[in-house]
Amino acid sequence: MGWIPSTVSGRCYCIILFFLAGAPWIFLWTNQPFLLDLLCRGLILAIAATSLNLIMGYGGMVSLGHAAFIGIGAYCVGIPAYYDIYNGWVHLGLTVVVSAIFALLTGLVSLRTKGVYFIMITLAFSQMIYFTFVSLEEYGGDDGLVIYLRSEFPDFLTMQGPVALYYWIFSTLLLTLFLVHRLVHAHFGRVIVGAKHNEQRMQLLGFDTYRYRLTCYVISGVICGLAGMLLGNFTGFISPEMMNWIRSGELIFMVVMGGSGFLFGPLIGTGAFVFLEQYLPEFMKFLNPSWLEYWHLPFGLLLVLLVLVGKGGIHGMLSKLDSKAQQSSK
Amino acid sequence: MTRPLLHISGLCKSFGGIVATDHIDLEIRPGFIHAIIGPNGAGKTTLIAQLSGTLIPDAGQIKFNGHNITSLSAPNRVKLGLARSFQITSVLLPMTVLENVMLAIQGTDGHSYRFWTPIHKDHEMLDRGMTYLQMVGLEDRARYLAAEVSHGEQRQLEIAMTLALKPRLLLLDEPMAGMGLEESARMIRFLAGLREQTTILLIEHDMDAVFSLADTLSVLVNGRVIATDTVKNIRANPEVQRAYLGDDHA
């Protein structure tokens, strides 16, 4: 049975994907619509985290402004909807074009810098667009916008109803994972990974690393924009809060927690993050009702612990099981 | 006399008050192995950096194969056929030996905006990568991570990568650095065998290597070329002996 992955981590991801493929039916059958909602949100964030992983994990470009693309995607649904344009192809086209342009313009400037400076410039750009939307009174300012109807794709797949939306999200996630997988193993990806480890060497092998990085940044931005488009449809309410730098920081955490530079890292990282965020407060309340408001403290400690103990995040820990299994079989 | 492949004139570079390159003029003719020797801090690596495009000179001109490349970017110089190896091994450690060489092939092989086909299915490139590994005798290390092979093997890989760029001029920055006697001897034989294929500018501390490989030699002291001549004449030059070789070499 050659199609079953031979590693522990590979089998885990296989099980997770199979579970995700059937999840809506399980939750509807057991009458848990809330869990389906939680899963939708998690998967949307996983798409965004996967796009961040492409530039950060594989390319070494740590961006603290990636949530800007989520906001852009969401407003590409919200603003047309405000004018009663619900055509999904319009939303999709706008999302791709606007995200790509924003990524290109900001990338042109920020990719001239490295390390901390790159973090600061991406942060600055995302805060610029954040405050721009805060001041756009027409579209609700910092109160945000309500989207009354989801994107419509006439004569194609509908997004109406929780199950249909879930499968939109799930298939976008699958496509994203597949795309990133192909990308990093193709000629293009090798250049991106090489430039992360030794940029000067890559230049002296004849690569204009700046251009390759810029291309990578634009691809990543567009994918994250699509996550935003789905998030706008999912929540039905959008606000500049979505592109706040704190959201960008959370995305970084999801990637690092799951395993930066590994295909499935962001997915499990996001899963762990969303799960903890949801259930840690309840657990604290269970221990002692007055502790509820302090749930951030163990949350932060857990995150620190995960990063310290499991180098390579959760994926790193799973891989350790693999090497142990290999040793014991020898 | 043939036209020089590399023509450096009036090259200057200083960092603050320190003059690292002081009006260097140099010509390297095709098919020659030209060595540059000099004590530590003479400006050898600074010179290589300016030739390969990672440092921009303050003044002067670099002409390569008739093109003025003084302000050309490093990747574009590589595409013209000017490749360098590094003194400190700078292969990409998390990748396999074969992947490293394949990256070098990609670098001069048009563009790498190919997003879909996995590189391990590009059989033509795999074969070419193996050819270069065979040249330096690393073919049985192809599937190892570059971090897992010995220091000497990393140096060999470094040379294979530089060769994969199909250079017309090879800038070798201390290729024997940190190698054992036996490894050095093998590398010297290998470099001697490259003489027919390419022109080499060699920077090396190992005097045995320099004297057995080089056709011509320049001595660099405090950023200035104090002598350029054949190996035999340089060894007999009293000024060079005083400045660099020391009495025991005389």
Coordinates of N, CA, C and O in Angstrom, one line a residue, chain A residues 24-79:
Chain A
P24 N -17.8 18.5 8.3 CA -19.2 19.1 8.4 C -20.3 18.1 8.7 O -21.2 18.3 9.4
W25 N -20.1 16.9 8.1 CA -21.2 15.9 8.3 C -21.2 15.3 9.7 O -22.2 15.1 10.3
I26 N -20.0 15.2 10.3 CA -19.9 14.8 11.6 C -20.5 15.8 12.6 O -21.3 15.5 13.4
F27 N -20.2 17.1 12.3 CA -20.7 18.1 13.2 C -22.2 18.4 13.1 O -22.9 18.7 14.0
L28 N -22.7 18.2 11.8 CA -24.1 18.4 11.6 C -24.9 17.2 12.2 O -25.9 17.4 12.8
W29 N -24.3 16.1 12.1 CA -25.0 14.9 12.6 C -25.0 14.9 14.1 O -26.0 14.5 14.7
T30 N -24.0 15.4 14.7 CA -23.9 15.5 16.2 C -24.5 16.8 16.7 O -24.4 17.1 17.9
N31 N -25.0 17.6 15.7 CA -25.6 18.9 16.0 C -24.7 19.8 16.8 O -25.0 20.3 17.9
Q32 N -23.5 20.1 16.2 CA -22.6 21.0 16.8 C -22.2 22.1 15.8 O -21.1 22.1 15.3
P33 N -23.2 22.9 15.4 CA -22.8 23.9 14.4 C -21.7 24.9 14.8 O -21.0 25.4 14.0
F34 N -21.6 25.0 16.2 CA -20.5 25.9 16.6 C -19.1 25.4 16.3 O -18.3 26.1 15.9
L35 N -19.0 24.1 16.4 CA -17.7 23.5 16.1 C -17.4 23.7 14.6 O -16.2 23.9 14.2
L36 N -18.4 23.6 13.8 CA -18.2 23.8 12.4 C -17.7 25.2 12.1 O -16.8 25.5 11.3
D37 N -18.3 26.2 12.8 CA -17.9 27.6 12.7 C -16.4 27.7 13.1 O -15.6 28.4 12.4
L38 N -16.1 27.1 14.2 CA -14.7 27.2 14.7 C -13.7 26.7 13.7 O -12.7 27.2 13.4
L39 N -14.1 25.5 13.1 CA -13.3 24.9 12.1 C -13.1 25.8 10.9 O -12.0 25.9 10.3
C40 N -14.2 26.4 10.4 CA -14.1 27.3 9.3 C -13.1 28.4 9.5 O -12.2 28.7 8.7
R41 N -13.2 29.0 10.7 CA -12.3 30.1 11.0 C -10.9 29.6 11.1 O -10.0 30.2 10.5
G42 N -10.7 28.4 11.7 CA -9.3 27.9 11.8 C -8.7 27.6 10.4 O -7.6 27.9 10.2
L43 N -9.5 27.1 9.5 CA -9.0 26.7 8.2 C -8.7 28.0 7.4 O -7.7 28.0 6.7
I44 N -9.5 29.0 7.6 CA -9.2 30.3 6.8 C -7.9 30.8 7.3 O -7.0 31.2 6.5
L45 N -7.7 30.8 8.7 CA -6.4 31.3 9.2 C -5.3 30.4 8.8 O -4.2 30.9 8.6
A46 N -5.6 29.1 8.6 CA -4.5 28.2 8.2 C -4.1 28.5 6.7 O -2.9 28.4 6.4
I47 N -5.0 29.0 5.9 CA -4.6 29.4 4.5 C -3.7 30.6 4.6 O -2.6 30.6 4.0
A48 N -4.1 31.6 5.5 CA -3.3 32.7 5.6 C -1.9 32.4 6.2 O -0.9 32.9 5.7
A49 N -1.9 31.5 7.2 CA -0.6 31.1 7.8 C 0.3 30.3 6.8 O 1.5 30.5 6.8
T50 N -0.4 29.5 5.9 CA 0.4 28.8 4.9 C 1.1 29.8 3.9 O 2.2 29.6 3.5
S51 N 0.3 30.8 3.6 CA 0.9 31.8 2.7 C 2.0 32.6 3.4 O 3.1 32.9 2.7
L52 N 1.9 32.8 4.7 CA 3.0 33.4 5.4 C 4.2 32.5 5.5 O 5.4 32.9 5.3
N53 N 3.9 31.2 5.6 CA 5.0 30.2 5.7 C 5.8 30.2 4.4 O 7.0 30.0 4.4
L54 N 5.2 30.5 3.3 CA 5.9 30.5 2.0 C 7.0 31.5 2.0 O 8.1 31.2 1.6
I55 N 6.7 32.7 2.5 CA 7.8 33.8 2.5 C 8.6 33.6 3.7 O 9.8 33.8 3.7
M56 N 8.0 33.3 4.9 CA 8.8 33.3 6.1 C 9.6 32.0 6.3 O 10.8 32.0 6.6
G57 N 8.8 30.9 6.2 CA 9.5 29.6 6.5 C 10.4 29.2 5.4 O 11.5 28.7 5.7
Y58 N 10.0 29.3 4.2 CA 10.9 28.9 3.1 C 11.8 30.0 2.7 O 12.9 29.7 2.2
G59 N 11.3 31.2 2.7 CA 12.1 32.3 2.1 C 12.9 33.2 3.1 O 13.6 34.0 2.7
G60 N 12.6 33.0 4.4 CA 13.3 33.7 5.4 C 12.9 35.2 5.5 O 13.6 36.0 6.1
M61 N 11.7 35.5 4.9 CA 11.2 36.9 5.0 C 10.2 37.0 6.1 O 9.0 36.6 5.9
V62 N 10.5 37.5 7.3 CA 9.6 37.5 8.4 C 8.8 38.8 8.3 O 9.3 39.9 8.5
S63 N 7.5 38.7 7.9 CA 6.7 39.9 7.7 C 5.8 40.0 8.9 O 5.1 39.1 9.3
L64 N 5.7 41.2 9.4 CA 4.8 41.5 10.5 C 3.7 42.4 10.0 O 3.1 43.2 10.7
G65 N 3.3 42.1 8.7 CA 2.2 42.9 8.2 C 1.3 42.1 7.3 O 0.6 42.6 6.5
H66 N 1.4 40.7 7.5 CA 0.7 39.9 6.6 C -0.8 40.0 6.7 O -1.5 39.7 5.7
A67 N -1.3 40.3 7.9 CA -2.7 40.4 8.1 C -3.3 41.5 7.2 O -4.5 41.5 6.9
A68 N -2.5 42.4 6.7 CA -3.0 43.5 5.8 C -3.7 42.8 4.6 O -4.8 43.3 4.1
F69 N -3.2 41.7 4.1 CA -3.7 41.0 3.0 C -5.1 40.4 3.3 O -6.0 40.3 2.5
I70 N -5.2 39.9 4.6 CA -6.5 39.4 5.0 C -7.6 40.5 4.9 O -8.6 40.4 4.4
G71 N -7.2 41.7 5.4 CA -8.1 42.8 5.4 C -8.4 43.2 4.0 O -9.6 43.5 3.6
I72 N -7.4 43.3 3.1 CA -7.7 43.6 1.7 C -8.7 42.7 1.1 O -9.6 43.1 0.4
G73 N -8.4 41.4 1.3 CA -9.4 40.4 0.7 C -10.8 40.6 1.2 O -11.7 40.5 0.5
A74 N -10.9 40.9 2.5 CA -12.2 41.0 3.1 C -12.9 42.3 2.6 O -14.1 42.2 2.3
Y75 N -12.2 43.4 2.4 CA -12.8 44.6 1.9 C -13.1 44.5 0.4 O -13.9 45.2 -0.1
C76 N -12.4 43.6 -0.3 CA -12.7 43.3 -1.7 C -14.1 42.6 -1.8 O -14.6 42.5 -2.9
V77 N -14.5 42.0 -0.7 CA -15.9 41.5 -0.7 C -16.8 42.6 -0.2 O -17.9 42.9 -0.7
G78 N -16.4 43.2 0.9 CA -17.3 44.2 1.7 C -17.6 45.4 0.9 O -18.8 45.8 0.9
I79 N -16.7 46.0 0.2 CA -17.0 47.3 -0.5 C -17.9 47.1 -1.7 O -18.9 47.8 -1.8

